[in-house]
PDB file of C-alpha atoms in Angstrom:
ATOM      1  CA  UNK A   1       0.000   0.000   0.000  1.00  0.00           C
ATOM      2  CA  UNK A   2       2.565   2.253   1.124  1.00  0.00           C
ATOM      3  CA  UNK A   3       4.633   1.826  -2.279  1.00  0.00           C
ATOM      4  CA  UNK A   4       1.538   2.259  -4.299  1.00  0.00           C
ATOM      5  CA  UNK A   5       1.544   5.547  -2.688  1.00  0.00           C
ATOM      6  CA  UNK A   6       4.626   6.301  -3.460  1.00  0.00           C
ATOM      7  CA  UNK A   7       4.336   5.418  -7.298  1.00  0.00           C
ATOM      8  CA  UNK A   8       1.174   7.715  -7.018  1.00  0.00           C
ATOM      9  CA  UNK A   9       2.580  10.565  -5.631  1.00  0.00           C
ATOM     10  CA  UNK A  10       5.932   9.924  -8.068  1.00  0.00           C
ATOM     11  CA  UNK A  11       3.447   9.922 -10.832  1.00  0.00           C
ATOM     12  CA  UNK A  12       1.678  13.082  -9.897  1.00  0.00           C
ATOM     13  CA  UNK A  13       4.672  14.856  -9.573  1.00  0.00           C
ATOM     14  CA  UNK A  14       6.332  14.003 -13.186  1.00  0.00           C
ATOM     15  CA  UNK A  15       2.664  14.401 -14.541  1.00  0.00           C
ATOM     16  CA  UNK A  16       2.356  18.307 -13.012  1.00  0.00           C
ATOM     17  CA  UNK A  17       5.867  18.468 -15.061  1.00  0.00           C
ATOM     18  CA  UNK A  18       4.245  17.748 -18.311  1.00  0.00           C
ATOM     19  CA  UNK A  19       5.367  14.016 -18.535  1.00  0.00           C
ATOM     20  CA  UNK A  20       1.321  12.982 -20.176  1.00  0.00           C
ATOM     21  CA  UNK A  21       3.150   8.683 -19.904  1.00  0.00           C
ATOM     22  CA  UNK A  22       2.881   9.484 -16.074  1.00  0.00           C
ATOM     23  CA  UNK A  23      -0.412  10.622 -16.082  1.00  0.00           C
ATOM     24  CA  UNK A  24      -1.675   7.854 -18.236  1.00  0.00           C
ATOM     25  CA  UNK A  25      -0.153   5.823 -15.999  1.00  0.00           C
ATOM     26  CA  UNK A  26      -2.063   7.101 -13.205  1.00  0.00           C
ATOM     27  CA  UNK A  27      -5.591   6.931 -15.425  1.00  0.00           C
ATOM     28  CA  UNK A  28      -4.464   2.965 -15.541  1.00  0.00           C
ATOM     29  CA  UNK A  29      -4.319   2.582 -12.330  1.00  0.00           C
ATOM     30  CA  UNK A  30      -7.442   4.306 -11.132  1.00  0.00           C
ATOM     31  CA  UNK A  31      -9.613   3.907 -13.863  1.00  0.00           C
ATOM     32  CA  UNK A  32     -11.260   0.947 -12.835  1.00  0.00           C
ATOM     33  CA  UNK A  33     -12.520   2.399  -9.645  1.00  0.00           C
ATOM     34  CA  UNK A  34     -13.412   5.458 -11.239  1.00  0.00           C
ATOM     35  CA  UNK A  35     -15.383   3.717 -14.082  1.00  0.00           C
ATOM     36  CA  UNK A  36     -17.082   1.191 -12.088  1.00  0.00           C
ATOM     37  CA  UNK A  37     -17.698   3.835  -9.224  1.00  0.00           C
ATOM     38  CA  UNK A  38     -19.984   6.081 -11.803  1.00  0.00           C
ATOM     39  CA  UNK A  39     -21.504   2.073 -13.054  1.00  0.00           C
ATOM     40  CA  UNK A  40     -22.841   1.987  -9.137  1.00  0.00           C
ATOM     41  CA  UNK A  41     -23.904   5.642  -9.122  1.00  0.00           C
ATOM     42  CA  UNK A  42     -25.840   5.852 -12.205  1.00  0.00           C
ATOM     43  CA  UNK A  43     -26.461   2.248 -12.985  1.00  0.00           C
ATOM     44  CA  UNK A  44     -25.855   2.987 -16.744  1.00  0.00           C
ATOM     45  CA  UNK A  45     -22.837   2.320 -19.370  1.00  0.00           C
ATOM     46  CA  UNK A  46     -22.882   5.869 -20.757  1.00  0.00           C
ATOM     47  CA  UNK A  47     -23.408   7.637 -18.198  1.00  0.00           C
ATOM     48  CA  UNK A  48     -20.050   5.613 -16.651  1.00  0.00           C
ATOM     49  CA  UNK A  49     -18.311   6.831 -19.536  1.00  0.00           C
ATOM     50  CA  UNK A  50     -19.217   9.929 -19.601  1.00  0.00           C
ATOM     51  CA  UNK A  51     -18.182  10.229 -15.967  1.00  0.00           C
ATOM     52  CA  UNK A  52     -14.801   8.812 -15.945  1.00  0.00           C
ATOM     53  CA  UNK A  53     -13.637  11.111 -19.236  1.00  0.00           C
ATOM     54  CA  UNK A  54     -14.968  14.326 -17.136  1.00  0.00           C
ATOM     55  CA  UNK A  55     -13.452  13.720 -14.322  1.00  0.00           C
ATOM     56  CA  UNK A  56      -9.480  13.028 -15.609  1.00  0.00           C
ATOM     57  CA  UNK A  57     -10.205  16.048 -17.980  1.00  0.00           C
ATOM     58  CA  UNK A  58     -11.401  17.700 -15.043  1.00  0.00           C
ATOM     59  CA  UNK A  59      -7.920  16.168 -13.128  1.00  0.00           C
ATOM     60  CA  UNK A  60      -5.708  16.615 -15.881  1.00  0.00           C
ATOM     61  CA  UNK A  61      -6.866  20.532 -16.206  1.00  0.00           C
ATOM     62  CA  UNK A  62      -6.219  20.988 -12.172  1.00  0.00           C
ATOM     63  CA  UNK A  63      -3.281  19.050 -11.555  1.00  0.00           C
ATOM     64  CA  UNK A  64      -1.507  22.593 -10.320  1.00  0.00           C
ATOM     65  CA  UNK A  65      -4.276  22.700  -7.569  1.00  0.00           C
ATOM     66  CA  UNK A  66      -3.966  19.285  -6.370  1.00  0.00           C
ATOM     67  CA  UNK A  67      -2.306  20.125  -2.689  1.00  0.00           C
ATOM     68  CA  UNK A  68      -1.712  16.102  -1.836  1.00  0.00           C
ATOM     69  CA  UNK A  69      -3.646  16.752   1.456  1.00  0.00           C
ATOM     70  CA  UNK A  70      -5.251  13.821   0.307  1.00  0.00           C
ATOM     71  CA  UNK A  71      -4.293  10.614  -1.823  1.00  0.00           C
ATOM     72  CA  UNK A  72      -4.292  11.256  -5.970  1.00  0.00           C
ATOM     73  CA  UNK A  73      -7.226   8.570  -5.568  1.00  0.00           C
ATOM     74  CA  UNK A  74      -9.213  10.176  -3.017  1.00  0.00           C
ATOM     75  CA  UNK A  75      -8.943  13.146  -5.122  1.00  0.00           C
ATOM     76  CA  UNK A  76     -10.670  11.945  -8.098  1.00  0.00           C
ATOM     77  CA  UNK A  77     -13.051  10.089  -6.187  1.00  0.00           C
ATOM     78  CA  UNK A  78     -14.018  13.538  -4.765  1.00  0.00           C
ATOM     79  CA  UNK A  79     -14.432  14.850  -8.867  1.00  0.00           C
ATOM     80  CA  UNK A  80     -16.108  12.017 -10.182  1.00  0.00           C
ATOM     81  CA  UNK A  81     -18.681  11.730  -7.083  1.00  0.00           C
ATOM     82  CA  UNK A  82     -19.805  15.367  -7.497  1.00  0.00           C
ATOM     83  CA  UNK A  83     -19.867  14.468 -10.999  1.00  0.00           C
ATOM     84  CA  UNK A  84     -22.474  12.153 -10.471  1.00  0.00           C
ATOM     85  CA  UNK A  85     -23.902  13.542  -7.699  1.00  0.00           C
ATOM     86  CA  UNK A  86     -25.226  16.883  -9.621  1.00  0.00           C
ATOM     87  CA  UNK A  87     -26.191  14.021 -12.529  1.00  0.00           C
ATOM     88  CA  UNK A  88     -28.206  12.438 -10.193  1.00  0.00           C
ATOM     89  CA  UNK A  89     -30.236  15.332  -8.776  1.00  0.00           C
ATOM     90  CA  UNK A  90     -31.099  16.075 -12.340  1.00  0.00           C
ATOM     91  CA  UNK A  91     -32.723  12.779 -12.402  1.00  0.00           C
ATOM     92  CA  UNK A  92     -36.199  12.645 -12.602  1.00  0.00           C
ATOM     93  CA  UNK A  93     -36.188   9.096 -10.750  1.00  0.00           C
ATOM     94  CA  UNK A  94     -38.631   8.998  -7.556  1.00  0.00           C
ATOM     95  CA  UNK A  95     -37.026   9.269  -4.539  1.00  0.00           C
ATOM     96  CA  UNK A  96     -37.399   8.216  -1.033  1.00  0.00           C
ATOM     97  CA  UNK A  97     -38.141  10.611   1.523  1.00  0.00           C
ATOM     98  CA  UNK A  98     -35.436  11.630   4.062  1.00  0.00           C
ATOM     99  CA  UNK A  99     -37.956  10.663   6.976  1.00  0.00           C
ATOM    100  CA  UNK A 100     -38.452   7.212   5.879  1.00  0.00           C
ATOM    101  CA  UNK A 101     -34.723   6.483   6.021  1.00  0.00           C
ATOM    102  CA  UNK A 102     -34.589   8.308   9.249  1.00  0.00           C
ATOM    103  CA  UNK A 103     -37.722   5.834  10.235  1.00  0.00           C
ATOM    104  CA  UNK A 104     -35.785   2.708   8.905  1.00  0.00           C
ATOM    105  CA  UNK A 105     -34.172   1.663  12.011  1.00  0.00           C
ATOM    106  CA  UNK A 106     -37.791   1.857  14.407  1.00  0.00           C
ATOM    107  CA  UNK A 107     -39.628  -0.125  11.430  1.00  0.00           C
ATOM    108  CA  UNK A 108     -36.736  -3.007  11.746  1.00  0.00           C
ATOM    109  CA  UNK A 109     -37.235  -2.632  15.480  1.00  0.00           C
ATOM    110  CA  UNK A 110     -40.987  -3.463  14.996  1.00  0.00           C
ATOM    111  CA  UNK A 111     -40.668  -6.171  11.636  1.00  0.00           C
ATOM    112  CA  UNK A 112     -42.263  -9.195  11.516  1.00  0.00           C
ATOM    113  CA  UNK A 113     -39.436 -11.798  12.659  1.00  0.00           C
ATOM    114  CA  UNK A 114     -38.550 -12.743   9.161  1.00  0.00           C
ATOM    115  CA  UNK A 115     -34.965 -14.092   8.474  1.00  0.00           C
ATOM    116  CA  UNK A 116     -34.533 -14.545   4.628  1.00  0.00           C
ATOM    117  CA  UNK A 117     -30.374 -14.249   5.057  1.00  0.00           C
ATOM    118  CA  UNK A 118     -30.460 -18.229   4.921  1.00  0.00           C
ATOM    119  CA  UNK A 119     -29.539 -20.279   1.636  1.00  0.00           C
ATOM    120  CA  UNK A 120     -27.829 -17.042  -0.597  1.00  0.00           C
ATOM    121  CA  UNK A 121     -27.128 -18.974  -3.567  1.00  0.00           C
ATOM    122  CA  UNK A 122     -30.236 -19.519  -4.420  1.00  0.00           C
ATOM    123  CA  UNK A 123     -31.191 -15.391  -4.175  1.00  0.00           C
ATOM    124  CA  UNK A 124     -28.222 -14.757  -6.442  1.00  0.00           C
ATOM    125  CA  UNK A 125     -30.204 -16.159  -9.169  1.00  0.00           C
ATOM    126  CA  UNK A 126     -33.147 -14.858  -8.220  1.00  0.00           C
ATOM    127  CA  UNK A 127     -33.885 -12.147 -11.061  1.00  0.00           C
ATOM    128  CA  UNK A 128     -36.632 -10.381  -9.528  1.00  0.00           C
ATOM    129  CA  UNK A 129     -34.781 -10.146  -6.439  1.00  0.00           C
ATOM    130  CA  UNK A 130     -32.457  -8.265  -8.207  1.00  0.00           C
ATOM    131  CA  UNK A 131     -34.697  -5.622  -9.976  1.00  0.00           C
ATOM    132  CA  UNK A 132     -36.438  -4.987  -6.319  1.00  0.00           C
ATOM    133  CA  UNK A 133     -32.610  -4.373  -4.857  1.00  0.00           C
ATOM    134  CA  UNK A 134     -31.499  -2.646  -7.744  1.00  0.00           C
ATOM    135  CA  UNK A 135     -34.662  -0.166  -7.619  1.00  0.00           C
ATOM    136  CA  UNK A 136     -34.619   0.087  -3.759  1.00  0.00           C
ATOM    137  CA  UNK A 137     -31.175   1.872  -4.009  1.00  0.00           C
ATOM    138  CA  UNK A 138     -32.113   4.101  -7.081  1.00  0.00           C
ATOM    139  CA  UNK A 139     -34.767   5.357  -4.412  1.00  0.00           C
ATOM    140  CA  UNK A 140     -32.244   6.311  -2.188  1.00  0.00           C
ATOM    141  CA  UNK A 141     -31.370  10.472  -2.438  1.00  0.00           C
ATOM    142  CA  UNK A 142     -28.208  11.056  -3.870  1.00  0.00           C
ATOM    143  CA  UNK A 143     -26.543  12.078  -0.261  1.00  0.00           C
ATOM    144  CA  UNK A 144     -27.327   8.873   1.033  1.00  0.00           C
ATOM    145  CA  UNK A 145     -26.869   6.305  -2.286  1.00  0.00           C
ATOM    146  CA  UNK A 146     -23.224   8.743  -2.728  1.00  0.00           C
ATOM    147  CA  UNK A 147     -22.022   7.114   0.806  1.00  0.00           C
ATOM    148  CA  UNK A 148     -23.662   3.783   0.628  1.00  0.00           C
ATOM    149  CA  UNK A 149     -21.881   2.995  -2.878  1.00  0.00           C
ATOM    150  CA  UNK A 150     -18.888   4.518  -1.818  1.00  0.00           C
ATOM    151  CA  UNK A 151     -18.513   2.398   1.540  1.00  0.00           C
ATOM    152  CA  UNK A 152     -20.527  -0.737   1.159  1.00  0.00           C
ATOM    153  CA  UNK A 153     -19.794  -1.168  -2.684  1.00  0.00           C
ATOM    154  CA  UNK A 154     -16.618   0.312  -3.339  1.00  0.00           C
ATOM    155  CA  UNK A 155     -15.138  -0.543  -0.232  1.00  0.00           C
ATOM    156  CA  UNK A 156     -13.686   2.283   1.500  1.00  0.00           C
ATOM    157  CA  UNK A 157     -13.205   3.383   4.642  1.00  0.00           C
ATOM    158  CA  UNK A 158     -15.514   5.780   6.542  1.00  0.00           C
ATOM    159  CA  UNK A 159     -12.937   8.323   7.077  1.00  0.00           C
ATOM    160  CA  UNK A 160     -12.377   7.961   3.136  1.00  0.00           C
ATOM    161  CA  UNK A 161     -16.185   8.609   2.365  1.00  0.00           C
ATOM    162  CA  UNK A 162     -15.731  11.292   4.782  1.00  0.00           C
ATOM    163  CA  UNK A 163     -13.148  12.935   3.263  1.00  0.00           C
ATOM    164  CA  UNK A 164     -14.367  12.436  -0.308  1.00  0.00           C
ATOM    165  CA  UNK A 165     -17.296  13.990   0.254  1.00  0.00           C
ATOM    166  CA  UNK A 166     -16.170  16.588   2.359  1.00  0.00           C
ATOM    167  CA  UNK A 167     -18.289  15.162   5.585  1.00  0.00           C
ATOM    168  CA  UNK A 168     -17.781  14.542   9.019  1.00  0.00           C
ATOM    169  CA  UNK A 169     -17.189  10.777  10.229  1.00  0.00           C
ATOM    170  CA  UNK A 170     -20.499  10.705  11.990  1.00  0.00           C
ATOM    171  CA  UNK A 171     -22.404  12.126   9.113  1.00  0.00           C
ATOM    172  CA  UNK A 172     -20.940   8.962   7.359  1.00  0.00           C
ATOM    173  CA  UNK A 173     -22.175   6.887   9.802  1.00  0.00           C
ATOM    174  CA  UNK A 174     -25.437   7.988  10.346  1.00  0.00           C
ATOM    175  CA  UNK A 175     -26.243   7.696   6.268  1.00  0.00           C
ATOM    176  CA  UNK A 176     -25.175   4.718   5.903  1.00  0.00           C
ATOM    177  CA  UNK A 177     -26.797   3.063   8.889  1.00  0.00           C
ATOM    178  CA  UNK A 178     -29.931   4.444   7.641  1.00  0.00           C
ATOM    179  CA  UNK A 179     -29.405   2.913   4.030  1.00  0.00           C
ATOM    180  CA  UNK A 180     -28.806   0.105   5.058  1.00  0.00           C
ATOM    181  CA  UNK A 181     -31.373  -0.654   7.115  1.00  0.00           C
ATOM    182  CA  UNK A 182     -33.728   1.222   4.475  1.00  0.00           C
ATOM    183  CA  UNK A 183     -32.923  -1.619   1.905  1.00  0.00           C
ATOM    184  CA  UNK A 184     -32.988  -4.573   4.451  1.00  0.00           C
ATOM    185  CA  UNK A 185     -36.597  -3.120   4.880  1.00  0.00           C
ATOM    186  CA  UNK A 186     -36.950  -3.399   1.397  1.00  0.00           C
ATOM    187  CA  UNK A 187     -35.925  -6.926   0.811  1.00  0.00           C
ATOM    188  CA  UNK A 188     -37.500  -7.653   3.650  1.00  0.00           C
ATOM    189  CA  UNK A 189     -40.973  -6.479   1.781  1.00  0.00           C
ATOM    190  CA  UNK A 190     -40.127  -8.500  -1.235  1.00  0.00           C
ATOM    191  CA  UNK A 191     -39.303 -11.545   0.685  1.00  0.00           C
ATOM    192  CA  UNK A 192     -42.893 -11.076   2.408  1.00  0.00           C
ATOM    193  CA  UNK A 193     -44.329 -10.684  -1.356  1.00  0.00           C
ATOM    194  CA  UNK A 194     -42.674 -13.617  -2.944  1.00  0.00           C
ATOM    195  CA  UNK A 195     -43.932 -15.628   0.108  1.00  0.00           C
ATOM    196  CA  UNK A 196     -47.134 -14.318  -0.182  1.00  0.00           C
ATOM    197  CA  UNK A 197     -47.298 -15.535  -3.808  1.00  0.00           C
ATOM    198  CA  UNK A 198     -46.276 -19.022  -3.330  1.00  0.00           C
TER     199      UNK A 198
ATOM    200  CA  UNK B   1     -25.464  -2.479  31.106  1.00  0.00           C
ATOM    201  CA  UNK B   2     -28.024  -4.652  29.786  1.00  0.00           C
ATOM    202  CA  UNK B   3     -28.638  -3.707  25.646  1.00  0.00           C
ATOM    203  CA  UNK B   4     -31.883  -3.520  24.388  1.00  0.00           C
ATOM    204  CA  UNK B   5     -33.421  -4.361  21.354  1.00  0.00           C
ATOM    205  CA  UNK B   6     -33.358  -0.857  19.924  1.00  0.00           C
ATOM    206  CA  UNK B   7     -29.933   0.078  21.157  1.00  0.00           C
ATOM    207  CA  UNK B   8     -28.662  -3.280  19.238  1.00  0.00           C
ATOM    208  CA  UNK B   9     -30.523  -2.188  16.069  1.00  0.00           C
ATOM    209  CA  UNK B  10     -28.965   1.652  16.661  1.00  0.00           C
ATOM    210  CA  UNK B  11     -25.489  -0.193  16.950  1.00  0.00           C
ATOM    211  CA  UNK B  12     -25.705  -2.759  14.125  1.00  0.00           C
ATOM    212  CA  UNK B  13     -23.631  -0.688  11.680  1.00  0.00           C
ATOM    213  CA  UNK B  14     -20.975  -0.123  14.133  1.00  0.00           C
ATOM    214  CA  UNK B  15     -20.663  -3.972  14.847  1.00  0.00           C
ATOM    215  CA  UNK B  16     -20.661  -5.353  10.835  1.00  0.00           C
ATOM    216  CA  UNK B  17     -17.788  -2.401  10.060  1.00  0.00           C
ATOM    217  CA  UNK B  18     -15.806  -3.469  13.299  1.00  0.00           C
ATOM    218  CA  UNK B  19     -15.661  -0.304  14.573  1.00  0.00           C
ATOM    219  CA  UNK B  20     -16.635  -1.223  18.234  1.00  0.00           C
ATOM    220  CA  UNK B  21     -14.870  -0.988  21.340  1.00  0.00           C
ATOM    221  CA  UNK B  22     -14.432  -4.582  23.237  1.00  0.00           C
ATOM    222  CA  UNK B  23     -16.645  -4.128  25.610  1.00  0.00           C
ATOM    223  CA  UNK B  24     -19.627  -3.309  23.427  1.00  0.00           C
ATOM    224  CA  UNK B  25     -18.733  -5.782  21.381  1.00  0.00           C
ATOM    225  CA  UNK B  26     -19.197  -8.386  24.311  1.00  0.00           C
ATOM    226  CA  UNK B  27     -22.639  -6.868  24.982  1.00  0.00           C
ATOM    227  CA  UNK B  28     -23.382  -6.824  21.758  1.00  0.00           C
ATOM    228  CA  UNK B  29     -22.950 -10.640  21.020  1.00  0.00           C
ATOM    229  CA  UNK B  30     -24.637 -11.347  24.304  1.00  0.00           C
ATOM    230  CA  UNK B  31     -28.335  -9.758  23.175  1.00  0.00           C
ATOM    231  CA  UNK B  32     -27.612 -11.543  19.760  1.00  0.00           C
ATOM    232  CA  UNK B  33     -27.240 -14.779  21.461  1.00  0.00           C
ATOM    233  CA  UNK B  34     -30.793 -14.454  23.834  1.00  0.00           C
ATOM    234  CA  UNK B  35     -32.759 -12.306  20.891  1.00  0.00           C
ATOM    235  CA  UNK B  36     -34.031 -14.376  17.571  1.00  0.00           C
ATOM    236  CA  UNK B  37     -35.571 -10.914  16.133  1.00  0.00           C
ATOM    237  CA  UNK B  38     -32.310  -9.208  16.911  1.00  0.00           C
ATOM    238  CA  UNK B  39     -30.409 -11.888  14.832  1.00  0.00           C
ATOM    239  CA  UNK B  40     -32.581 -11.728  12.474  1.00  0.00           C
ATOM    240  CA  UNK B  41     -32.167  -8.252  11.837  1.00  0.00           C
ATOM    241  CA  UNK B  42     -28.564  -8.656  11.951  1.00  0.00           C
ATOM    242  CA  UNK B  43     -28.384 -11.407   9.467  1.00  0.00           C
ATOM    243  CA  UNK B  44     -30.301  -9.635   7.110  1.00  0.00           C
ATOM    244  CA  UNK B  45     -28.752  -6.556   6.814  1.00  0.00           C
ATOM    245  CA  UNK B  46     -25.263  -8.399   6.572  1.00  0.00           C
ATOM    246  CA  UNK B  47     -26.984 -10.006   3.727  1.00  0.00           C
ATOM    247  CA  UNK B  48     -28.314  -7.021   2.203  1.00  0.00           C
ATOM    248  CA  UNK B  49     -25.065  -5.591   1.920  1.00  0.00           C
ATOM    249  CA  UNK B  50     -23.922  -9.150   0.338  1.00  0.00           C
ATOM    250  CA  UNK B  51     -26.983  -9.231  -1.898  1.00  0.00           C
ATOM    251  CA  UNK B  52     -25.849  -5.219  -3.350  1.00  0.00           C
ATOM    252  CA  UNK B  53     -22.179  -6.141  -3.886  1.00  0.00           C
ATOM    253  CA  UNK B  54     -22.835  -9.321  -5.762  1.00  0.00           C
ATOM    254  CA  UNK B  55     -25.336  -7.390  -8.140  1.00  0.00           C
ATOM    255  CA  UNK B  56     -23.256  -4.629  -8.598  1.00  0.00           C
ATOM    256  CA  UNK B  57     -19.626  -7.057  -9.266  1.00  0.00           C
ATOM    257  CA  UNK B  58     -16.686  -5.048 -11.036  1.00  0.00           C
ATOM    258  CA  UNK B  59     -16.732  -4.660 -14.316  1.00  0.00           C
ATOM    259  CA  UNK B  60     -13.750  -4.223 -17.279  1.00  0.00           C
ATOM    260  CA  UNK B  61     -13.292  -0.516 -18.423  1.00  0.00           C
ATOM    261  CA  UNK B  62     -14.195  -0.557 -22.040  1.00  0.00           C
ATOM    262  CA  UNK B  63     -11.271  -0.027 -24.062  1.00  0.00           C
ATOM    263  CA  UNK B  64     -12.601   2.459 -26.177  1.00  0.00           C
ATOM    264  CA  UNK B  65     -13.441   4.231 -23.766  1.00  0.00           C
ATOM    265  CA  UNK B  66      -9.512   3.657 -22.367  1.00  0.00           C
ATOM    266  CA  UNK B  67      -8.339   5.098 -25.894  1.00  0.00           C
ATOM    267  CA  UNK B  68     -10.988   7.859 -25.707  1.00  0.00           C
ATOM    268  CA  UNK B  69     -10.140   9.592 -22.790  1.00  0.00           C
ATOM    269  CA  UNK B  70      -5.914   9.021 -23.376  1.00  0.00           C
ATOM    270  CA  UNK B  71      -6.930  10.942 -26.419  1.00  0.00           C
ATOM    271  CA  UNK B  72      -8.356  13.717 -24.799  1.00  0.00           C
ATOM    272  CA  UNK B  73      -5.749  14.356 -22.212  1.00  0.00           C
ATOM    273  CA  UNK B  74      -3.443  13.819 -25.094  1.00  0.00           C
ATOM    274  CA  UNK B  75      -5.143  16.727 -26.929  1.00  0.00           C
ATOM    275  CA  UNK B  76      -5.322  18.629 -24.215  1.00  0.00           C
ATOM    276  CA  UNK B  77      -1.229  18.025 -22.690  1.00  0.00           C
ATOM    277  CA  UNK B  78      -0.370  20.230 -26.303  1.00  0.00           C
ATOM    278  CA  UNK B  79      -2.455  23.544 -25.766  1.00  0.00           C
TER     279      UNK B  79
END
């Protein structure tokens, strides 16, 4: 990790000098979070693309004000979220309200005692299963489906999120607690449904 | 401390990123162990968050898309 830094940094450096190998270099190495980052976001192939090419344009054209507070990755993680963020709140998708997710974690508290976690292999194939899940986090506002892709899909760590997205660590915390429990309500529906139905 | 059913739900996010202190933790695993609907809840928010990653599995960055965007920052590197 700590020499991947390094060769970032490196990179950066001879790239701010003019040397365009280093910075397509860099575009190698990040792309693939960058590109699949905007697949999660907007959950389309074009919009993807048309993400990752804004934001190392957007990179490229601001190298001289890129202070290495931060990591070269976190960086463009922080371009290409607001990126998709103001894409998103163009959408014209509906969206939950803030007070459901806020009501997320009393509606688990009072759920039916339904446990659907058990035999996962046979979900995976589960089509419809995938469509509910799929349209339960296009429901989620952009603020709250921004942190829940970045930490529970991507990976990263809180204080990443955080820093991406120019949050406090609670603030992190608190969204994605209430997305999560938001779609485990939501499978949980769809699980009733499907059992409702058989 | 004994934890209830709504400070375990409150908590649950803490627990499945491993952000909690020992003790907690202990409590935690305690009110799992007497509460079905608590580990219930549990194991299907883990498996939410299993569920969203498997649908949502990397994908390969087109390589035209690779070749478009070197292009442009190779347009743009002789202004």
């Amino acid at each position: 990790m700590e020499s991947k830094t390094k060769n970032e940094t490196e990179l950066v450096e001879r790239a701010r000098h003019g040397d365009v190998k280093s910075f397509e270099s860099l575009i190698e190495m990040t792309s693939p979070n960058i590109y699949n980052l905007g697949l999660r976001l907007m959950r389309n192939k074009e919009d993807a693309a048309d993400i990752m090419q804004e934001t190392y344009i957007k990179a490229y054209e601001n190298l001289s004000k890129f202070k290495g507070e931060s990591s070269f990755s976190t960086w463009l993680y922080r371009i290409a979220t607001n990126n998709a963020l103001m894409k998103l709140r163009k959408e014209k998708k509906r969206k939950v309200d803030t007070g459901v997710l806020e009501g997320a974690a009393d509606k688990a508290h009072f759920d039916g005692l339904t446990d659907w976690s058990g035999n996962p292999a046979r979900h995976f194939r589960n089509n419809e299963l995938k469509e509910a899940l799929n349209k339960a986090v296009d429901t989620l506002p952009p603020k709250y489906k921004s942190v829940f892709v970045l930490h529970d899909i991507q990976g990263l760590p809180i204080a990443e999120v955080a820093d991406i997205l120019s949050l406090s660590v609670p603030a992190v915390k608190t969204r994605s607690h209430r997305s999560r429990l938001f779609l485990r309500e939501q499978l949980s529906e769809f699980f009733k449904k499907q059992k409702n139905l058989v | 401390m004994h934890m209830e059913c709504e400070d375990l739900i409150r908590l649950i996010s803490e627990y499945l990123d491993d952000e909690m202190e020992d003790l907690m933790r202990d409590e935690f695993r305690e009110h799992i162990y007497r509460c079905e609907r608590c580990t219930a809840i549990l194991r299907t928010t883990k498996q939410t968050i299993v569920f969203v990653q498997e649908i949502h599995k990397e994908e390969k960055v087109p390589a035209t898309l690779m070749r478009k965007v070197y292009y442009e920052i190779k347009i743009r590197s002789k202004k």
